[in-house]
DNA sequence: CAGTATCCTCGCAGATACTG
DNA sequence: CAGTATCTGCGAGGATACTG
């Protein structure tokens, strides 16, 4: 990838992956999510090369995921923040973290705990809901035993499948 | 990335990104999610080079995201399916798709619709829930206006922040 | 501090031919 | 069909020096 852009795919996944589907972008977003704001914070936390960091931040700003603000007038001091668009990416980040918590770090591995800032309530679950807002039995998402017969998660869909390869 | 592995990060996001955070893997998973099963289906749908596809499938199988099954005994005919571990990645995929539906393809752009296979109910929302299962007002996730003062999504957290860079 | 500029290297990705 | 093998090259990524 990267060599070829995914823009020609009429697929939200592909387009989204094209924007945030690289590791540094993902890690930068995670870092923003966890409170980092400045170039040097990112650089220090992630250990990424400065030019790469610069490039990624630029891309995220151009794609309106992050917004760059001057912290003090006159001085070269900036901070990065989620835009609306960007903050709605948080569920993606949380979903990834939760998966990792569960499947990479095991039971006793003290996963990252997140609290909602306003209510103080812990955030622990991300769920796929049906249109009416009722939770879809989560079992259905992961019910099929790995070696089961015909694992059928969510296979039916409507939309342009035909143009997948173009 | 890719050059350096993310294994040394004690961070679920980083580790998850290391496994599925590249575009072809993501697209393969999407394709599995939408019903593709075989090497040639992937190859045809995605237009990816065969060696790359082979490599990614291998990696996904090694990481126990996908499982390879022989469809007919004796014949070289295989199919790929989600494992338990893999199927729990579906929320990540859905979260990405939804974000793309909303922010890349606009209102009138007919986003992909997904139906739950068993109930037939449409799946449209993915939500972050608090530990008690109650929905966290979704506004809190995206409330801060892009240019607002101090956009505070979910900033508090507990866990090993210290080891971020090592 | 917050980047840009430069150089160099390695590996991802593409194309194509071949095999069981 | 489902890959493996090989060859090539672009460009992502790293390191470091420099600038406003």
mmCIF file with all atom_site columns, C-alpha atoms (C1' of nucleotides) in Angstrom, chain A residues 26-47 53 57 60 66-67 69 71 78-82, chain B residues 9 150-157 161-162 164-165, chain C residues 2:
data_model
loop_
_atom_site.group_PDB
_atom_site.id
_atom_site.type_symbol
_atom_site.label_atom_id
_atom_site.label_alt_id
_atom_site.label_comp_id
_atom_site.label_asym_id
_atom_site.label_entity_id
_atom_site.label_seq_id
_atom_site.pdbx_PDB_ins_code
_atom_site.Cartn_x
_atom_site.Cartn_y
_atom_site.Cartn_z
_atom_site.occupancy
_atom_site.B_iso_or_equiv
_atom_site.pdbx_formal_charge
_atom_site.auth_seq_id
_atom_site.auth_comp_id
_atom_site.auth_asym_id
_atom_site.auth_atom_id
_atom_site.pdbx_PDB_model_num
ATOM 1  C CA    . UNK A 1 26  ? -2.967  5.888  14.735 1.00 0.00 ? 26  UNK A CA    1
ATOM 2  C CA    . UNK A 1 27  ? -0.432  6.333  17.493 1.00 0.00 ? 27  UNK A CA    1
ATOM 3  C CA    . UNK A 1 28  ? -0.539  10.087 17.208 1.00 0.00 ? 28  UNK A CA    1
ATOM 4  C CA    . UNK A 1 29  ? -4.305  10.010 17.553 1.00 0.00 ? 29  UNK A CA    1
ATOM 5  C CA    . UNK A 1 30  ? -4.014  7.776  20.543 1.00 0.00 ? 30  UNK A CA    1
ATOM 6  C CA    . UNK A 1 31  ? -1.566  10.187 22.050 1.00 0.00 ? 31  UNK A CA    1
ATOM 7  C CA    . UNK A 1 32  ? -3.888  13.113 21.453 1.00 0.00 ? 32  UNK A CA    1
ATOM 8  C CA    . UNK A 1 33  ? -6.644  11.070 22.967 1.00 0.00 ? 33  UNK A CA    1
ATOM 9  C CA    . UNK A 1 34  ? -4.534  10.509 26.040 1.00 0.00 ? 34  UNK A CA    1
ATOM 10 C CA    . UNK A 1 35  ? -3.739  14.149 26.416 1.00 0.00 ? 35  UNK A CA    1
ATOM 11 C CA    . UNK A 1 36  ? -0.679  15.002 24.372 1.00 0.00 ? 36  UNK A CA    1
ATOM 12 C CA    . UNK A 1 37  ? -0.874  18.216 22.439 1.00 0.00 ? 37  UNK A CA    1
ATOM 13 C CA    . UNK A 1 38  ? 2.454   19.410 21.176 1.00 0.00 ? 38  UNK A CA    1
ATOM 14 C CA    . UNK A 1 39  ? 4.990   18.381 18.602 1.00 0.00 ? 39  UNK A CA    1
ATOM 15 C CA    . UNK A 1 40  ? 7.610   17.569 21.180 1.00 0.00 ? 40  UNK A CA    1
ATOM 16 C CA    . UNK A 1 41  ? 5.233   15.597 23.336 1.00 0.00 ? 41  UNK A CA    1
ATOM 17 C CA    . UNK A 1 42  ? 4.409   13.390 20.404 1.00 0.00 ? 42  UNK A CA    1
ATOM 18 C CA    . UNK A 1 43  ? 8.008   13.127 19.437 1.00 0.00 ? 43  UNK A CA    1
ATOM 19 C CA    . UNK A 1 44  ? 9.063   12.174 22.904 1.00 0.00 ? 44  UNK A CA    1
ATOM 20 C CA    . UNK A 1 45  ? 6.237   9.749  23.586 1.00 0.00 ? 45  UNK A CA    1
ATOM 21 C CA    . UNK A 1 46  ? 6.361   7.980  20.271 1.00 0.00 ? 46  UNK A CA    1
ATOM 22 C CA    . UNK A 1 47  ? 10.005  8.248  19.403 1.00 0.00 ? 47  UNK A CA    1
ATOM 23 C CA    . UNK A 1 53  ? 5.907   13.247 12.667 1.00 0.00 ? 53  UNK A CA    1
ATOM 24 C CA    . UNK A 1 57  ? 0.559   15.881 11.648 1.00 0.00 ? 57  UNK A CA    1
ATOM 25 C CA    . UNK A 1 60  ? -4.053  14.805 9.853  1.00 0.00 ? 60  UNK A CA    1
ATOM 26 C CA    . UNK A 1 66  ? -6.659  17.516 13.980 1.00 0.00 ? 66  UNK A CA    1
ATOM 27 C CA    . UNK A 1 67  ? -6.570  21.229 14.261 1.00 0.00 ? 67  UNK A CA    1
ATOM 28 C CA    . UNK A 1 69  ? -3.749  26.199 17.307 1.00 0.00 ? 69  UNK A CA    1
ATOM 29 C CA    . UNK A 1 71  ? -0.977  28.691 22.003 1.00 0.00 ? 71  UNK A CA    1
ATOM 30 C CA    . UNK A 1 78  ? 1.357   25.247 18.840 1.00 0.00 ? 78  UNK A CA    1
ATOM 31 C CA    . UNK A 1 79  ? -0.979  22.604 20.066 1.00 0.00 ? 79  UNK A CA    1
ATOM 32 C CA    . UNK A 1 80  ? -2.997  19.979 18.293 1.00 0.00 ? 80  UNK A CA    1
ATOM 33 C CA    . UNK A 1 81  ? -6.568  19.100 19.076 1.00 0.00 ? 81  UNK A CA    1
ATOM 34 C CA    . UNK A 1 82  ? -9.286  16.949 17.670 1.00 0.00 ? 82  UNK A CA    1
ATOM 35 C CA    . UNK B 2 9   ? 5.023   -0.373 23.380 1.00 0.00 ? 9   UNK B CA    1
ATOM 36 C CA    . UNK B 2 150 ? -10.427 23.424 25.483 1.00 0.00 ? 150 UNK B CA    1
ATOM 37 C CA    . UNK B 2 151 ? -11.830 20.421 23.724 1.00 0.00 ? 151 UNK B CA    1
ATOM 38 C CA    . UNK B 2 152 ? -11.860 17.751 26.340 1.00 0.00 ? 152 UNK B CA    1
ATOM 39 C CA    . UNK B 2 153 ? -13.027 14.480 25.080 1.00 0.00 ? 153 UNK B CA    1
ATOM 40 C CA    . UNK B 2 154 ? -11.921 11.774 27.359 1.00 0.00 ? 154 UNK B CA    1
ATOM 41 C CA    . UNK B 2 155 ? -8.703  12.775 28.849 1.00 0.00 ? 155 UNK B CA    1
ATOM 42 C CA    . UNK B 2 156 ? -8.477  11.122 32.190 1.00 0.00 ? 156 UNK B CA    1
ATOM 43 C CA    . UNK B 2 157 ? -7.126  7.660  32.298 1.00 0.00 ? 157 UNK B CA    1
ATOM 44 C CA    . UNK B 2 161 ? 1.355   6.080  30.757 1.00 0.00 ? 161 UNK B CA    1
ATOM 45 C CA    . UNK B 2 162 ? 4.935   6.234  31.829 1.00 0.00 ? 162 UNK B CA    1
ATOM 46 C CA    . UNK B 2 164 ? 4.704   5.028  26.503 1.00 0.00 ? 164 UNK B CA    1
ATOM 47 C CA    . UNK B 2 165 ? 8.014   5.586  24.858 1.00 0.00 ? 165 UNK B CA    1
ATOM 48 C "C1'" . DA  C 3 2   ? 8.530   23.462 16.047 1.00 0.00 ? 2   DA  C "C1'" 1
#
